[in-house]
């Protein structure tokens, strides 16, 4: 009996593994279709909020707690605690894009653009249609002095959501339509 009790309490919480990411492809696709059908940017805000709700819906409660704590610390300007929480999220859920995206934002706000770009690349590989990641990558590249390289993620983002404010940063070659 003691052995059974020992086994129940001996397995550390950190030994748990993160569940698979939630499948958001259909919901994301439907929201982008609604955004593209808008005649003006007037109705885009609620649809963007729905996209962010999809992206920030972590795989389980543990991951959600780490994400929420990291984002709240980021909002309050506590970059150290935000980094700690988001690093823990990435370690726990290495396939969850939003952990990388939010951790990149910590670097971005601290003007650590090369570190931010590395994390944004990791985030994009996990969620290639996340316009927050794409525009974040473009802004980071601009801050690294790579304005031309920023055009590719900007174009991808604007193809998904033509009402993004970052559209103003596009440099369109003559005669080329998005």
PDB file of C-alpha atoms in Angstrom:
ATOM      1  CA  UNK A   1       0.000   0.000   0.000  1.00  0.00           C
ATOM      2  CA  UNK A   2       2.807   2.418   0.843  1.00  0.00           C
ATOM      3  CA  UNK A   3       4.341   1.713  -2.548  1.00  0.00           C
ATOM      4  CA  UNK A   4       1.069   2.631  -4.292  1.00  0.00           C
ATOM      5  CA  UNK A   5       0.795   5.878  -2.324  1.00  0.00           C
ATOM      6  CA  UNK A   6       4.425   6.668  -3.157  1.00  0.00           C
ATOM      7  CA  UNK A   7       3.733   6.143  -6.878  1.00  0.00           C
ATOM      8  CA  UNK A   8       0.700   8.409  -6.764  1.00  0.00           C
ATOM      9  CA  UNK A   9       2.650  11.275  -5.234  1.00  0.00           C
ATOM     10  CA  UNK A  10       6.053  10.603  -6.780  1.00  0.00           C
ATOM     11  CA  UNK A  11       5.191  11.518 -10.357  1.00  0.00           C
ATOM     12  CA  UNK A  12       5.967  15.212 -10.736  1.00  0.00           C
ATOM     13  CA  UNK A  13       3.468  17.556 -12.341  1.00  0.00           C
ATOM     14  CA  UNK A  14       6.064  18.655 -14.900  1.00  0.00           C
ATOM     15  CA  UNK A  15       6.229  15.086 -16.204  1.00  0.00           C
ATOM     16  CA  UNK A  16       2.862  15.597 -17.868  1.00  0.00           C
ATOM     17  CA  UNK A  17       3.043  16.301 -21.554  1.00  0.00           C
ATOM     18  CA  UNK A  18       1.137  18.940 -23.414  1.00  0.00           C
ATOM     19  CA  UNK A  19      -1.845  17.637 -25.390  1.00  0.00           C
ATOM     20  CA  UNK A  20      -2.102  18.226 -29.110  1.00  0.00           C
ATOM     21  CA  UNK A  21      -3.042  21.687 -30.309  1.00  0.00           C
ATOM     22  CA  UNK A  22      -6.715  22.310 -30.913  1.00  0.00           C
ATOM     23  CA  UNK A  23      -7.746  22.143 -34.551  1.00  0.00           C
ATOM     24  CA  UNK A  24      -8.667  25.711 -35.452  1.00  0.00           C
ATOM     25  CA  UNK A  25      -8.167  25.546 -39.224  1.00  0.00           C
ATOM     26  CA  UNK A  26     -11.857  25.541 -40.184  1.00  0.00           C
ATOM     27  CA  UNK A  27     -12.771  28.323 -37.749  1.00  0.00           C
ATOM     28  CA  UNK A  28      -9.748  30.378 -38.833  1.00  0.00           C
ATOM     29  CA  UNK A  29     -10.641  29.871 -42.513  1.00  0.00           C
ATOM     30  CA  UNK A  30     -14.246  30.933 -41.918  1.00  0.00           C
ATOM     31  CA  UNK A  31     -13.165  34.086 -40.060  1.00  0.00           C
ATOM     32  CA  UNK A  32     -10.726  35.059 -42.806  1.00  0.00           C
ATOM     33  CA  UNK A  33     -13.476  34.537 -45.398  1.00  0.00           C
ATOM     34  CA  UNK A  34     -15.774  36.848 -43.418  1.00  0.00           C
ATOM     35  CA  UNK A  35     -13.012  39.453 -43.131  1.00  0.00           C
ATOM     36  CA  UNK A  36     -12.320  39.349 -46.871  1.00  0.00           C
ATOM     37  CA  UNK A  37     -16.018  39.798 -47.635  1.00  0.00           C
ATOM     38  CA  UNK A  38     -16.269  43.047 -45.667  1.00  0.00           C
ATOM     39  CA  UNK A  39     -16.764  46.118 -47.870  1.00  0.00           C
ATOM     40  CA  UNK A  40     -14.833  48.281 -45.401  1.00  0.00           C
ATOM     41  CA  UNK A  41     -12.777  47.859 -42.221  1.00  0.00           C
ATOM     42  CA  UNK A  42     -15.797  48.853 -40.109  1.00  0.00           C
ATOM     43  CA  UNK A  43     -16.704  45.299 -39.066  1.00  0.00           C
ATOM     44  CA  UNK A  44     -13.268  43.774 -38.789  1.00  0.00           C
ATOM     45  CA  UNK A  45     -12.595  44.362 -35.064  1.00  0.00           C
ATOM     46  CA  UNK A  46     -14.938  41.670 -33.703  1.00  0.00           C
ATOM     47  CA  UNK A  47     -13.656  39.166 -36.256  1.00  0.00           C
ATOM     48  CA  UNK A  48     -10.058  39.956 -35.283  1.00  0.00           C
ATOM     49  CA  UNK A  49     -10.999  39.385 -31.629  1.00  0.00           C
ATOM     50  CA  UNK A  50     -12.403  35.985 -32.579  1.00  0.00           C
ATOM     51  CA  UNK A  51      -9.145  35.119 -34.346  1.00  0.00           C
ATOM     52  CA  UNK A  52      -7.154  36.090 -31.259  1.00  0.00           C
ATOM     53  CA  UNK A  53      -9.486  33.962 -29.132  1.00  0.00           C
ATOM     54  CA  UNK A  54      -8.651  30.989 -31.360  1.00  0.00           C
ATOM     55  CA  UNK A  55      -4.915  31.627 -31.243  1.00  0.00           C
ATOM     56  CA  UNK A  56      -4.804  32.206 -27.486  1.00  0.00           C
ATOM     57  CA  UNK A  57      -6.902  29.143 -26.610  1.00  0.00           C
ATOM     58  CA  UNK A  58      -4.101  26.961 -25.247  1.00  0.00           C
ATOM     59  CA  UNK A  59      -4.102  23.153 -25.438  1.00  0.00           C
ATOM     60  CA  UNK A  60      -4.939  22.616 -21.747  1.00  0.00           C
ATOM     61  CA  UNK A  61      -5.469  24.450 -18.466  1.00  0.00           C
ATOM     62  CA  UNK A  62      -1.804  24.345 -17.465  1.00  0.00           C
ATOM     63  CA  UNK A  63      -0.753  25.886 -20.783  1.00  0.00           C
ATOM     64  CA  UNK A  64      -3.585  28.412 -20.575  1.00  0.00           C
ATOM     65  CA  UNK A  65      -2.453  29.488 -17.124  1.00  0.00           C
ATOM     66  CA  UNK A  66       1.126  29.991 -18.306  1.00  0.00           C
ATOM     67  CA  UNK A  67      -0.064  31.944 -21.354  1.00  0.00           C
ATOM     68  CA  UNK A  68      -2.502  34.089 -19.385  1.00  0.00           C
ATOM     69  CA  UNK A  69       0.066  34.835 -16.668  1.00  0.00           C
ATOM     70  CA  UNK A  70       2.707  35.675 -19.273  1.00  0.00           C
ATOM     71  CA  UNK A  71       0.399  37.952 -21.233  1.00  0.00           C
ATOM     72  CA  UNK A  72      -0.805  39.710 -18.073  1.00  0.00           C
ATOM     73  CA  UNK A  73       2.793  40.255 -16.934  1.00  0.00           C
ATOM     74  CA  UNK A  74       3.596  41.582 -20.393  1.00  0.00           C
ATOM     75  CA  UNK A  75       0.643  43.973 -20.211  1.00  0.00           C
ATOM     76  CA  UNK A  76       1.931  45.212 -16.852  1.00  0.00           C
ATOM     77  CA  UNK A  77       5.481  45.633 -18.170  1.00  0.00           C
ATOM     78  CA  UNK A  78       6.952  42.844 -16.024  1.00  0.00           C
ATOM     79  CA  UNK A  79       9.122  41.458 -18.805  1.00  0.00           C
ATOM     80  CA  UNK A  80      11.084  39.152 -16.508  1.00  0.00           C
ATOM     81  CA  UNK A  81       8.031  37.318 -15.197  1.00  0.00           C
ATOM     82  CA  UNK A  82       6.439  37.304 -18.650  1.00  0.00           C
ATOM     83  CA  UNK A  83       9.574  35.710 -20.107  1.00  0.00           C
ATOM     84  CA  UNK A  84       9.660  33.135 -17.319  1.00  0.00           C
ATOM     85  CA  UNK A  85       6.028  32.105 -17.872  1.00  0.00           C
ATOM     86  CA  UNK A  86       6.289  32.040 -21.651  1.00  0.00           C
ATOM     87  CA  UNK A  87       9.558  30.088 -21.578  1.00  0.00           C
ATOM     88  CA  UNK A  88       7.793  27.539 -19.358  1.00  0.00           C
ATOM     89  CA  UNK A  89       4.908  27.429 -21.849  1.00  0.00           C
ATOM     90  CA  UNK A  90       7.269  26.813 -24.773  1.00  0.00           C
ATOM     91  CA  UNK A  91       9.053  24.066 -22.828  1.00  0.00           C
ATOM     92  CA  UNK A  92       5.727  22.443 -21.899  1.00  0.00           C
ATOM     93  CA  UNK A  93       3.963  22.911 -25.286  1.00  0.00           C
ATOM     94  CA  UNK A  94       6.672  23.167 -27.940  1.00  0.00           C
ATOM     95  CA  UNK A  95       4.124  22.868 -30.778  1.00  0.00           C
ATOM     96  CA  UNK A  96       1.893  25.720 -29.571  1.00  0.00           C
ATOM     97  CA  UNK A  97       2.608  28.804 -31.703  1.00  0.00           C
ATOM     98  CA  UNK A  98       1.250  31.440 -29.355  1.00  0.00           C
ATOM     99  CA  UNK A  99       3.883  30.696 -26.724  1.00  0.00           C
ATOM    100  CA  UNK A 100       6.596  31.608 -29.224  1.00  0.00           C
ATOM    101  CA  UNK A 101       4.637  34.615 -30.500  1.00  0.00           C
ATOM    102  CA  UNK A 102       4.134  36.122 -27.054  1.00  0.00           C
ATOM    103  CA  UNK A 103       7.735  35.364 -26.026  1.00  0.00           C
ATOM    104  CA  UNK A 104       8.879  37.113 -29.213  1.00  0.00           C
ATOM    105  CA  UNK A 105       6.778  40.121 -28.196  1.00  0.00           C
ATOM    106  CA  UNK A 106       8.698  40.311 -24.913  1.00  0.00           C
ATOM    107  CA  UNK A 107      11.940  40.497 -26.894  1.00  0.00           C
ATOM    108  CA  UNK A 108      10.454  43.018 -29.328  1.00  0.00           C
ATOM    109  CA  UNK A 109       9.399  45.368 -26.536  1.00  0.00           C
ATOM    110  CA  UNK A 110      12.929  45.174 -25.145  1.00  0.00           C
ATOM    111  CA  UNK A 111      14.403  46.026 -28.584  1.00  0.00           C
ATOM    112  CA  UNK A 112      15.910  42.525 -28.861  1.00  0.00           C
ATOM    113  CA  UNK A 113      14.839  42.167 -32.460  1.00  0.00           C
ATOM    114  CA  UNK A 114      17.142  39.296 -33.509  1.00  0.00           C
ATOM    115  CA  UNK A 115      15.847  37.154 -30.630  1.00  0.00           C
ATOM    116  CA  UNK A 116      12.274  38.136 -31.468  1.00  0.00           C
ATOM    117  CA  UNK A 117      12.764  37.126 -35.108  1.00  0.00           C
ATOM    118  CA  UNK A 118      14.056  33.678 -34.151  1.00  0.00           C
ATOM    119  CA  UNK A 119      10.941  33.056 -32.071  1.00  0.00           C
ATOM    120  CA  UNK A 120       8.622  34.503 -34.704  1.00  0.00           C
ATOM    121  CA  UNK A 121      10.076  32.112 -37.277  1.00  0.00           C
ATOM    122  CA  UNK A 122       9.349  29.236 -34.884  1.00  0.00           C
ATOM    123  CA  UNK A 123       5.819  30.558 -34.332  1.00  0.00           C
ATOM    124  CA  UNK A 124       5.165  30.969 -38.057  1.00  0.00           C
ATOM    125  CA  UNK A 125       6.271  27.411 -38.769  1.00  0.00           C
ATOM    126  CA  UNK A 126       3.584  26.252 -36.328  1.00  0.00           C
ATOM    127  CA  UNK A 127       0.840  28.683 -37.381  1.00  0.00           C
ATOM    128  CA  UNK A 128       1.548  30.043 -40.875  1.00  0.00           C
ATOM    129  CA  UNK A 129      -1.803  31.885 -41.183  1.00  0.00           C
ATOM    130  CA  UNK A 130      -1.571  33.793 -37.891  1.00  0.00           C
ATOM    131  CA  UNK A 131      -1.620  37.440 -38.995  1.00  0.00           C
ATOM    132  CA  UNK A 132      -0.312  38.595 -35.619  1.00  0.00           C
ATOM    133  CA  UNK A 133       2.799  36.486 -36.133  1.00  0.00           C
ATOM    134  CA  UNK A 134       3.184  37.626 -39.739  1.00  0.00           C
ATOM    135  CA  UNK A 135       2.839  41.335 -38.966  1.00  0.00           C
ATOM    136  CA  UNK A 136       5.051  40.948 -35.898  1.00  0.00           C
ATOM    137  CA  UNK A 137       7.688  39.338 -38.094  1.00  0.00           C
ATOM    138  CA  UNK A 138       7.421  42.165 -40.625  1.00  0.00           C
ATOM    139  CA  UNK A 139       7.752  44.861 -37.947  1.00  0.00           C
ATOM    140  CA  UNK A 140      10.704  43.029 -36.435  1.00  0.00           C
ATOM    141  CA  UNK A 141      12.437  42.799 -39.818  1.00  0.00           C
ATOM    142  CA  UNK A 142      11.866  46.520 -40.362  1.00  0.00           C
ATOM    143  CA  UNK A 143      13.474  47.240 -36.995  1.00  0.00           C
ATOM    144  CA  UNK A 144      16.424  45.068 -38.022  1.00  0.00           C
ATOM    145  CA  UNK A 145      16.842  47.280 -41.111  1.00  0.00           C
ATOM    146  CA  UNK A 146      15.484  44.573 -43.430  1.00  0.00           C
ATOM    147  CA  UNK A 147      12.538  46.435 -44.922  1.00  0.00           C
ATOM    148  CA  UNK A 148      12.636  44.483 -48.175  1.00  0.00           C
ATOM    149  CA  UNK A 149      12.506  41.135 -46.354  1.00  0.00           C
ATOM    150  CA  UNK A 150       9.536  42.460 -44.348  1.00  0.00           C
ATOM    151  CA  UNK A 151       7.445  42.633 -47.521  1.00  0.00           C
ATOM    152  CA  UNK A 152       6.935  38.847 -47.752  1.00  0.00           C
ATOM    153  CA  UNK A 153       5.267  38.340 -44.338  1.00  0.00           C
ATOM    154  CA  UNK A 154       3.344  41.599 -44.821  1.00  0.00           C
ATOM    155  CA  UNK A 155       1.961  40.358 -48.131  1.00  0.00           C
ATOM    156  CA  UNK A 156       0.983  37.020 -46.593  1.00  0.00           C
ATOM    157  CA  UNK A 157      -0.826  38.823 -43.776  1.00  0.00           C
ATOM    158  CA  UNK A 158      -2.650  41.237 -46.081  1.00  0.00           C
ATOM    159  CA  UNK A 159      -3.753  38.373 -48.340  1.00  0.00           C
ATOM    160  CA  UNK A 160      -5.430  36.860 -45.288  1.00  0.00           C
ATOM    161  CA  UNK A 161      -6.791  40.148 -43.914  1.00  0.00           C
ATOM    162  CA  UNK A 162      -6.847  43.056 -46.361  1.00  0.00           C
ATOM    163  CA  UNK A 163      -7.926  45.456 -43.580  1.00  0.00           C
ATOM    164  CA  UNK A 164      -4.755  45.238 -41.497  1.00  0.00           C
ATOM    165  CA  UNK A 165      -3.321  48.632 -40.556  1.00  0.00           C
ATOM    166  CA  UNK A 166       0.155  47.287 -41.361  1.00  0.00           C
ATOM    167  CA  UNK A 167      -0.922  47.259 -45.011  1.00  0.00           C
ATOM    168  CA  UNK A 168       0.383  50.837 -45.119  1.00  0.00           C
ATOM    169  CA  UNK A 169       3.915  49.431 -44.795  1.00  0.00           C
ATOM    170  CA  UNK A 170       3.678  47.545 -48.094  1.00  0.00           C
ATOM    171  CA  UNK A 171       5.832  48.734 -50.955  1.00  0.00           C
ATOM    172  CA  UNK A 172       3.980  47.608 -54.050  1.00  0.00           C
ATOM    173  CA  UNK A 173       5.898  47.253 -57.291  1.00  0.00           C
ATOM    174  CA  UNK A 174       4.252  49.171 -60.124  1.00  0.00           C
ATOM    175  CA  UNK A 175       1.371  47.242 -61.645  1.00  0.00           C
ATOM    176  CA  UNK A 176       1.373  44.460 -59.052  1.00  0.00           C
ATOM    177  CA  UNK A 177      -1.878  43.625 -57.300  1.00  0.00           C
ATOM    178  CA  UNK A 178      -2.120  41.783 -54.038  1.00  0.00           C
TER     179      UNK A 178
END
